[in-house]
């Protein structure tokens, strides 16, 4: 089969034997595979990333001297099953699958490990248990967005965003755009999106953002008064004293009323902010700009050492949450939400290439004006994304 290998940061199309499904595995014909920012990052920095994974207690991550086939965002057609499989999903079925593969006790990340090659290829082996049939005749293009959209789905769930909340999305690359699509699918009324690139701001609008901001001109947090947030510590202290004063005028002791308000979960309004950039300094920028008691969900993967000033976050009682990937249920729900037309993520797809165009696509993705998500179609001969 044809596959794109990465070794010593070089991408090359090669002929290699198709992978053989082992125990509990299934073999897929790849229909589409998305190029992920993680792939771009792993190409040049996987040794550093490997070190971070080892420190987290995971030893199977790729290294630069290995021959790795990327590709963890895919949709394919079942061709065959390995020994000991249940074979419940028949050959010919179109599926997506979580990119994890068991080899005995070990679990590999498909497309980010040497042993479990990914879907930048004509064939890929997946864990049978983790396959989800594509419902509703959904196109392979949109089905291939399941994995990145599941990341966004999980992030929004972890953010516990209510429909009436204001969500602020910092960074409108594929991750930020995905978060915007999921927020709108979940009925969140006000989604503010911020990005320096005009192209990405246009995509954010297409994904449903209600307010789009150029942070070079305005802070994404500038309208805090309009949304009823408390922007300054001064205001927070005033609120405490004013509330105490008001409750003191009631005929019942103020502490009973205050306790009741606590029990009911009454609290000052605050936004849920999604950090979707993953570059040093962004977290501090958010902490500096965010209103009091903001909830910050960190989705952008910053693998460099970053600095924050905790005292500022303490003064504002900022709630920081970090998120990773998704559960099998979130993955399935995401695919079904896309297939039912509830989760609209089509604007993310900005190009399609063949395996011979992967190198060019990696370069093209460096320009935020033109591209968000480029999909690989292994049957295509396109050498530049179109
Ligand atoms: Zn990814």
CSV table of C-alpha atoms and ligand atoms in Angstrom, one decimal:
chain,number,residue,atom,x,y,z
A,1,UNK,CA,0.0,0.0,0.0
A,2,UNK,CA,1.0,3.6,-0.3
A,3,UNK,CA,1.7,5.5,2.8
A,4,UNK,CA,3.4,8.8,3.9
A,5,UNK,CA,6.1,8.1,6.4
A,6,UNK,CA,7.8,10.6,8.6
A,7,UNK,CA,11.4,10.0,9.7
A,8,UNK,CA,13.9,12.6,11.0
A,9,UNK,CA,11.2,15.3,10.2
A,10,UNK,CA,11.0,14.3,6.5
A,11,UNK,CA,7.8,13.3,4.9
A,12,UNK,CA,7.9,10.7,2.0
A,13,UNK,CA,5.4,8.7,0.1
A,14,UNK,CA,6.5,5.0,0.1
A,15,UNK,CA,5.2,1.6,-0.8
A,16,UNK,CA,5.0,-0.6,2.3
A,17,UNK,CA,3.2,-3.8,3.3
A,18,UNK,CA,-0.4,-3.2,4.5
A,19,UNK,CA,-0.7,-3.5,8.3
A,20,UNK,CA,-2.1,-6.9,9.5
A,21,UNK,CA,-4.9,-6.8,12.0
A,22,UNK,CA,-4.0,-8.6,15.2
A,23,UNK,CA,-6.2,-9.9,18.0
A,24,UNK,CA,-9.3,-7.7,18.5
A,25,UNK,CA,-8.3,-5.5,15.5
A,26,UNK,CA,-10.0,-4.6,12.3
A,27,UNK,CA,-8.4,-3.5,9.0
A,28,UNK,CA,-9.9,-0.4,7.3
A,29,UNK,CA,-9.6,1.1,3.8
A,30,UNK,CA,-8.9,4.8,4.5
A,31,UNK,CA,-11.5,7.1,2.9
A,32,UNK,CA,-10.3,10.4,4.5
A,33,UNK,CA,-7.8,11.5,7.1
A,34,UNK,CA,-7.5,14.9,8.6
A,35,UNK,CA,-4.1,16.6,9.1
A,36,UNK,CA,-3.9,17.7,12.7
A,37,UNK,CA,-1.8,20.4,14.3
A,38,UNK,CA,-0.3,17.6,16.5
A,39,UNK,CA,1.1,16.0,13.4
A,40,UNK,CA,2.7,19.3,12.3
A,41,UNK,CA,4.2,19.6,15.8
A,42,UNK,CA,5.2,16.0,16.1
A,43,UNK,CA,7.1,16.1,12.8
A,44,UNK,CA,9.7,18.5,14.3
A,45,UNK,CA,9.3,18.2,18.1
A,46,UNK,CA,8.3,14.6,18.8
A,47,UNK,CA,11.5,13.8,20.9
A,48,UNK,CA,10.6,16.6,23.3
A,49,UNK,CA,7.0,15.5,23.3
A,50,UNK,CA,8.1,11.9,24.0
A,51,UNK,CA,9.9,13.2,27.1
A,52,UNK,CA,6.7,14.9,28.3
A,53,UNK,CA,4.7,11.7,27.7
A,54,UNK,CA,7.3,9.6,29.6
A,55,UNK,CA,7.0,12.0,32.5
A,56,UNK,CA,3.2,11.5,32.4
A,57,UNK,CA,3.7,7.8,32.6
A,58,UNK,CA,3.3,6.8,28.9
A,59,UNK,CA,6.2,5.2,27.0
A,60,UNK,CA,4.8,4.4,23.6
A,61,UNK,CA,5.1,7.8,22.0
A,62,UNK,CA,7.0,8.2,18.7
A,63,UNK,CA,10.6,9.4,18.3
A,64,UNK,CA,12.2,11.2,15.4
A,65,UNK,CA,14.5,8.3,14.4
A,66,UNK,CA,11.6,6.0,13.9
A,67,UNK,CA,9.6,5.5,10.7
A,68,UNK,CA,6.1,6.8,11.6
A,69,UNK,CA,2.9,7.1,9.6
A,70,UNK,CA,0.8,9.9,11.0
A,71,UNK,CA,-3.0,10.1,10.9
A,72,UNK,CA,-5.5,9.8,13.8
A,73,UNK,CA,-8.5,11.7,12.4
A,74,UNK,CA,-10.0,9.3,9.9
A,75,UNK,CA,-13.0,7.6,8.4
A,76,UNK,CA,-12.7,4.3,6.6
A,77,UNK,CA,-14.4,1.2,5.3
A,78,UNK,CA,-14.1,-2.2,7.1
A,79,UNK,CA,-12.1,-4.6,5.0
A,80,UNK,CA,-11.3,-7.4,7.4
A,81,UNK,CA,-11.1,-8.5,11.0
A,82,UNK,CA,-8.2,-9.9,13.0
A,83,UNK,CA,-8.4,-13.2,15.0
A,84,UNK,CA,-10.6,-13.2,18.0
A,85,UNK,CA,-12.8,-10.3,16.8
A,86,UNK,CA,-16.5,-10.2,17.3
A,87,UNK,CA,-17.0,-9.3,13.6
A,88,UNK,CA,-20.2,-7.4,14.6
A,89,UNK,CA,-19.5,-4.6,12.2
A,90,UNK,CA,-19.4,-6.3,8.8
A,91,UNK,CA,-16.9,-5.6,6.0
A,92,UNK,CA,-18.1,-2.8,3.7
A,93,UNK,CA,-19.4,-0.7,6.7
A,94,UNK,CA,-18.2,2.8,6.9
A,95,UNK,CA,-16.7,3.6,10.3
A,96,UNK,CA,-14.8,6.1,12.4
A,97,UNK,CA,-12.6,4.8,15.2
A,98,UNK,CA,-10.9,6.2,18.3
A,99,UNK,CA,-7.2,6.2,17.5
A,100,UNK,CA,-6.1,3.8,20.2
A,101,UNK,CA,-4.8,0.3,19.5
A,102,UNK,CA,-4.1,-2.5,22.0
A,103,UNK,CA,-1.1,-4.9,21.6
A,104,UNK,CA,-1.5,-7.2,24.6
A,105,UNK,CA,-1.1,-5.0,27.6
A,106,UNK,CA,0.3,-2.0,25.7
A,107,UNK,CA,-1.9,0.7,24.2
A,108,UNK,CA,-0.6,2.7,21.3
A,109,UNK,CA,-1.7,6.0,19.9
A,110,UNK,CA,-2.6,5.3,16.3
A,111,UNK,CA,-0.6,7.7,14.1
A,112,UNK,CA,1.7,8.9,16.8
A,113,UNK,CA,3.6,5.7,17.5
A,114,UNK,CA,5.9,3.6,15.3
A,115,UNK,CA,4.1,0.3,15.8
A,116,UNK,CA,0.5,1.5,15.2
A,117,UNK,CA,0.7,3.4,11.9
A,118,UNK,CA,-1.9,6.0,11.1
A,119,UNK,CA,-4.2,6.8,8.2
A,120,UNK,CA,-1.8,8.8,6.0
A,121,UNK,CA,-2.1,5.6,4.0
A,122,UNK,CA,-4.4,3.4,2.0
A,123,UNK,CA,-5.0,1.1,5.0
A,124,UNK,CA,-5.1,1.4,8.7
A,125,UNK,CA,-5.6,-1.1,11.6
A,126,UNK,CA,-8.0,-0.1,14.4
A,127,UNK,CA,-9.3,-1.5,17.6
A,128,UNK,CA,-12.6,-3.3,16.7
A,129,UNK,CA,-14.2,-2.2,20.1
A,130,UNK,CA,-13.5,1.4,19.3
A,131,UNK,CA,-15.1,1.5,15.8
A,132,UNK,CA,-18.4,3.5,15.5
A,133,UNK,CA,-20.4,3.0,12.3
A,134,UNK,CA,-21.0,6.2,10.3
A,135,UNK,CA,-24.8,6.9,10.5
A,136,UNK,CA,-27.2,8.6,8.1
A,137,UNK,CA,-25.1,8.3,5.0
A,138,UNK,CA,-22.8,11.0,6.3
A,139,UNK,CA,-20.0,11.9,3.8
A,140,UNK,CA,-16.5,10.7,4.6
A,141,UNK,CA,-15.3,14.3,4.6
A,142,UNK,CA,-17.5,15.2,7.5
A,143,UNK,CA,-17.1,11.9,9.3
A,144,UNK,CA,-13.3,12.4,9.3
A,145,UNK,CA,-13.9,15.5,11.4
A,146,UNK,CA,-15.3,13.4,14.3
A,147,UNK,CA,-11.9,13.1,16.1
A,148,UNK,CA,-11.1,16.8,16.2
A,149,UNK,CA,-14.7,17.8,16.9
A,150,UNK,CA,-14.8,15.2,19.8
A,151,UNK,CA,-11.8,17.1,21.3
A,152,UNK,CA,-13.9,20.3,21.1
A,153,UNK,CA,-17.0,18.5,22.4
A,154,UNK,CA,-15.1,17.3,25.5
A,155,UNK,CA,-13.6,20.7,26.1
A,156,UNK,CA,-17.1,22.4,26.0
A,157,UNK,CA,-18.5,19.7,28.3
A,158,UNK,CA,-15.6,20.2,30.8
A,159,UNK,CA,-16.3,24.0,30.6
A,160,UNK,CA,-19.9,23.3,31.9
A,161,UNK,CA,-21.2,26.1,29.7
A,162,UNK,CA,-24.8,27.0,30.1
A,163,UNK,CA,-26.9,28.3,27.2
A,164,UNK,CA,-27.1,31.7,28.8
A,165,UNK,CA,-23.4,31.9,29.5
A,166,UNK,CA,-21.0,34.0,27.4
A,167,UNK,CA,-18.2,31.9,25.9
A,168,UNK,CA,-15.0,33.6,24.7
A,169,UNK,CA,-12.9,31.6,22.3
A,170,UNK,CA,-9.3,32.7,22.1
A,171,UNK,CA,-7.7,31.5,18.9
A,172,UNK,CA,-9.6,30.4,15.8
A,173,UNK,CA,-7.4,27.6,14.4
A,174,UNK,CA,-9.0,24.2,13.9
A,175,UNK,CA,-9.3,23.7,17.7
A,176,UNK,CA,-11.0,27.1,18.3
A,177,UNK,CA,-13.2,26.7,15.3
A,178,UNK,CA,-14.3,23.3,16.6
A,179,UNK,CA,-15.1,24.7,20.0
A,180,UNK,CA,-17.2,27.5,18.4
A,181,UNK,CA,-19.2,24.9,16.3
A,182,UNK,CA,-19.8,22.8,19.4
A,183,UNK,CA,-20.8,25.8,21.6
A,184,UNK,CA,-23.4,26.8,18.9
A,185,UNK,CA,-24.6,23.1,18.6
A,186,UNK,CA,-25.2,23.1,22.3
A,187,UNK,CA,-27.3,26.3,22.1
A,188,UNK,CA,-24.9,28.7,23.8
A,189,UNK,CA,-26.3,32.1,23.0
A,190,UNK,CA,-23.3,34.3,23.0
A,191,UNK,CA,-20.0,33.1,21.5
A,192,UNK,CA,-17.2,35.7,21.2
A,193,UNK,CA,-14.3,34.6,19.0
A,194,UNK,CA,-10.9,36.3,18.9
A,195,UNK,CA,-8.0,35.8,16.4
A,196,UNK,CA,-5.4,38.1,14.8
A,197,UNK,CA,-6.0,36.5,11.3
A,198,UNK,CA,-8.8,38.0,9.2
A,199,UNK,CA,-9.1,34.6,7.4
A,200,UNK,CA,-9.7,32.8,10.6
A,201,UNK,CA,-12.1,35.5,11.9
A,202,UNK,CA,-14.1,34.9,8.7
A,203,UNK,CA,-14.1,31.1,9.4
A,204,UNK,CA,-15.2,31.8,13.0
A,205,UNK,CA,-18.2,33.7,11.7
A,206,UNK,CA,-19.1,30.8,9.3
A,207,UNK,CA,-18.9,28.5,12.3
A,208,UNK,CA,-21.5,30.6,14.1
A,209,UNK,CA,-19.5,33.0,16.3
A,210,UNK,CA,-21.8,35.8,17.3
A,211,UNK,CA,-19.1,38.4,18.0
A,212,UNK,CA,-15.7,38.3,16.2
A,213,UNK,CA,-12.8,40.3,17.5
A,214,UNK,CA,-9.4,41.4,16.2
A,215,UNK,CA,-7.3,41.4,19.4
A,216,UNK,CA,-4.9,43.8,17.7
A,217,UNK,CA,-7.7,46.4,17.8
A,218,UNK,CA,-9.8,45.4,20.9
A,219,UNK,CA,-9.4,43.1,23.8
A,220,UNK,CA,-11.8,40.2,23.7
A,221,UNK,CA,-12.6,41.0,27.3
A,222,UNK,CA,-13.3,44.8,26.7
A,223,UNK,CA,-17.1,44.4,26.8
A,224,UNK,CA,-17.3,42.9,30.3
A,225,UNK,CA,-19.7,45.6,31.5
A,226,UNK,CA,-22.1,44.9,28.7
A,227,UNK,CA,-22.3,41.3,29.8
A,228,UNK,CA,-22.7,42.1,33.4
A,229,UNK,CA,-19.3,40.7,34.5
A,230,UNK,CA,-17.1,42.2,37.2
A,231,UNK,CA,-14.0,43.4,35.5
A,232,UNK,CA,-12.0,44.8,38.4
A,233,UNK,CA,-11.2,43.8,41.9
A,234,UNK,CA,-12.6,47.1,43.1
A,235,UNK,CA,-16.0,46.1,41.7
A,236,UNK,CA,-15.8,42.7,43.4
A,237,UNK,CA,-15.1,44.2,46.8
A,238,UNK,CA,-17.9,46.7,46.3
A,239,UNK,CA,-20.3,43.9,45.5
A,240,UNK,CA,-19.4,42.1,48.8
A,241,UNK,CA,-20.1,45.2,50.9
A,242,UNK,CA,-23.2,46.3,48.9
A,243,UNK,CA,-24.7,42.8,49.2
A,244,UNK,CA,-24.0,42.7,53.0
A,245,UNK,CA,-25.6,46.2,53.3
A,246,UNK,CA,-28.7,45.2,51.3
A,247,UNK,CA,-29.2,41.9,53.2
A,248,UNK,CA,-28.8,43.8,56.5
A,249,UNK,CA,-31.9,45.8,55.7
A,250,UNK,CA,-34.1,42.7,55.5
A,251,UNK,CA,-36.1,41.6,58.5
A,252,UNK,CA,-34.3,38.2,58.7
A,253,UNK,CA,-30.6,37.8,59.7
A,254,UNK,CA,-28.3,38.6,56.8
A,255,UNK,CA,-26.4,35.3,57.1
A,256,UNK,CA,-29.5,33.2,56.5
A,257,UNK,CA,-30.2,35.0,53.2
A,258,UNK,CA,-26.6,34.8,52.2
A,259,UNK,CA,-26.4,31.1,53.0
A,260,UNK,CA,-29.6,30.5,51.0
A,261,UNK,CA,-28.1,32.4,48.0
A,262,UNK,CA,-25.0,30.2,48.3
A,263,UNK,CA,-27.2,27.0,48.4
A,264,UNK,CA,-29.0,28.2,45.3
A,265,UNK,CA,-25.7,28.7,43.6
A,266,UNK,CA,-26.3,32.5,43.0
A,267,UNK,CA,-23.0,34.0,42.0
A,268,UNK,CA,-21.7,37.0,40.0
A,269,UNK,CA,-21.9,36.4,36.2
A,270,UNK,CA,-18.6,35.3,34.6
A,271,UNK,CA,-17.6,34.0,31.2
A,272,UNK,CA,-16.2,30.6,30.2
A,273,UNK,CA,-13.0,31.3,28.2
A,274,UNK,CA,-11.5,28.7,25.9
A,275,UNK,CA,-7.7,29.0,25.4
A,276,UNK,CA,-7.2,27.5,21.9
A,277,UNK,CA,-3.8,28.9,21.0
A,278,UNK,CA,-1.2,26.9,23.0
A,279,UNK,CA,1.6,29.4,22.8
A,280,UNK,CA,3.6,30.7,25.8
A,281,UNK,CA,2.2,33.9,27.2
A,282,UNK,CA,-1.4,33.3,26.1
A,283,UNK,CA,-2.5,32.0,29.5
A,284,UNK,CA,-1.1,35.1,31.3
A,285,UNK,CA,-2.8,37.3,28.7
A,286,UNK,CA,-6.1,35.7,29.5
A,287,UNK,CA,-5.5,35.9,33.3
A,288,UNK,CA,-4.7,39.6,32.8
A,289,UNK,CA,-7.8,40.4,30.8
A,290,UNK,CA,-10.4,38.0,32.2
A,291,UNK,CA,-13.2,39.3,34.4
A,292,UNK,CA,-13.3,38.1,38.1
A,293,UNK,CA,-14.1,34.4,38.7
A,294,UNK,CA,-13.8,33.5,34.9
A,295,UNK,CA,-13.6,29.8,34.1
A,296,UNK,CA,-10.7,29.2,31.7
A,297,UNK,CA,-10.6,25.9,29.8
A,298,UNK,CA,-7.1,25.2,28.3
A,299,UNK,CA,-7.5,23.3,25.1
A,300,UNK,CA,-4.5,24.6,23.1
A,301,UNK,CA,-1.5,22.3,23.7
A,302,UNK,CA,1.5,24.4,24.8
A,303,UNK,CA,4.4,22.0,25.1
A,304,UNK,CA,6.9,24.7,26.1
A,305,UNK,CA,7.5,25.9,29.6
A,306,UNK,CA,5.2,28.8,30.2
A,307,UNK,CA,5.0,31.4,33.0
A,308,UNK,CA,2.0,32.7,34.8
A,309,UNK,CA,1.7,35.1,37.7
A,310,UNK,CA,-0.6,33.2,40.1
A,311,UNK,CA,-1.2,36.3,42.3
A,312,UNK,CA,-3.2,37.9,39.5
A,313,UNK,CA,-5.3,34.7,39.0
A,314,UNK,CA,-5.8,34.6,42.7
A,315,UNK,CA,-6.9,38.2,42.9
A,316,UNK,CA,-9.6,37.3,40.3
A,317,UNK,CA,-10.2,33.8,41.6
A,318,UNK,CA,-9.7,32.4,38.1
A,319,UNK,CA,-10.8,28.8,37.6
A,320,UNK,CA,-8.3,27.0,35.4
A,321,UNK,CA,-9.2,23.7,33.8
A,322,UNK,CA,-7.1,21.6,31.5
A,323,UNK,CA,-8.6,19.1,29.0
A,324,UNK,CA,-7.4,16.1,27.1
A,325,UNK,CA,-9.1,14.2,24.2
A,326,UNK,CA,-12.5,12.6,24.9
A,327,UNK,CA,-14.2,9.5,26.0
A,328,UNK,CA,-15.6,6.8,23.7
A,329,UNK,CA,-19.1,8.1,24.5
A,330,UNK,CA,-18.2,11.7,23.6
A,331,UNK,CA,-16.6,10.4,20.4
A,332,UNK,CA,-19.8,8.6,19.4
A,333,UNK,CA,-22.0,11.5,20.4
A,334,UNK,CA,-19.9,13.8,18.3
A,335,UNK,CA,-20.2,11.6,15.2
A,336,UNK,CA,-24.0,11.3,15.6
A,337,UNK,CA,-24.4,15.1,16.2
A,338,UNK,CA,-22.5,15.7,12.9
A,339,UNK,CA,-24.6,13.1,11.1
A,340,UNK,CA,-27.9,14.5,12.4
A,341,UNK,CA,-26.9,18.0,11.2
A,342,UNK,CA,-26.9,19.3,14.7
A,343,UNK,CA,-23.2,19.9,14.8
A,344,UNK,CA,-22.3,22.0,11.7
A,345,UNK,CA,-18.5,21.8,11.1
A,346,UNK,CA,-18.3,22.0,7.3
A,347,UNK,CA,-16.5,25.4,7.3
A,348,UNK,CA,-13.5,23.8,8.9
A,349,UNK,CA,-12.6,21.9,5.7
A,350,UNK,CA,-10.5,24.1,3.5
A,351,UNK,CA,-8.7,21.7,1.3
A,352,UNK,CA,-8.2,18.1,0.1
A,353,UNK,CA,-5.0,16.4,-1.1
A,354,UNK,CA,-3.7,13.0,-2.1
A,355,UNK,CA,-0.9,11.3,-0.3
A,356,UNK,CA,1.6,12.9,-2.7
A,357,UNK,CA,0.4,16.3,-1.5
A,358,UNK,CA,0.9,15.9,2.3
A,359,UNK,CA,4.2,17.7,2.4
A,360,UNK,CA,2.7,20.6,0.5
A,361,UNK,CA,-0.4,20.6,2.8
A,362,UNK,CA,1.9,20.7,5.9
A,363,UNK,CA,3.5,23.9,4.4
A,364,UNK,CA,0.1,25.3,3.4
A,365,UNK,CA,-1.2,24.9,7.0
A,366,UNK,CA,1.5,27.2,8.2
A,367,UNK,CA,-0.5,30.1,6.6
A,368,UNK,CA,-3.6,30.8,8.8
A,369,UNK,CA,-5.2,33.0,6.1
A,370,UNK,CA,-5.8,30.1,3.8
A,371,UNK,CA,-6.3,26.8,5.7
A,372,UNK,CA,-7.9,25.3,8.8
A,373,UNK,CA,-8.4,21.6,8.1
A,374,UNK,CA,-6.9,19.8,5.1
A,375,UNK,CA,-8.1,16.2,4.5
A,376,UNK,CA,-6.2,13.5,2.8
A,377,UNK,CA,-8.0,11.4,0.2
A,378,UNK,CA,-5.6,8.4,-0.5
A,379,UNK,CA,-7.3,8.0,-4.0
A,380,UNK,CA,-6.7,11.6,-5.0
A,381,UNK,CA,-3.7,12.6,-7.2
A,382,UNK,CA,-3.8,16.2,-6.0
A,383,UNK,CA,-0.4,17.4,-4.9
A,384,UNK,CA,-1.6,20.7,-3.6
A,385,UNK,CA,-4.6,21.3,-1.3
A,386,UNK,CA,-7.6,22.5,-3.3
B,1,LIG,ZN1,-5.6,15.7,16.5
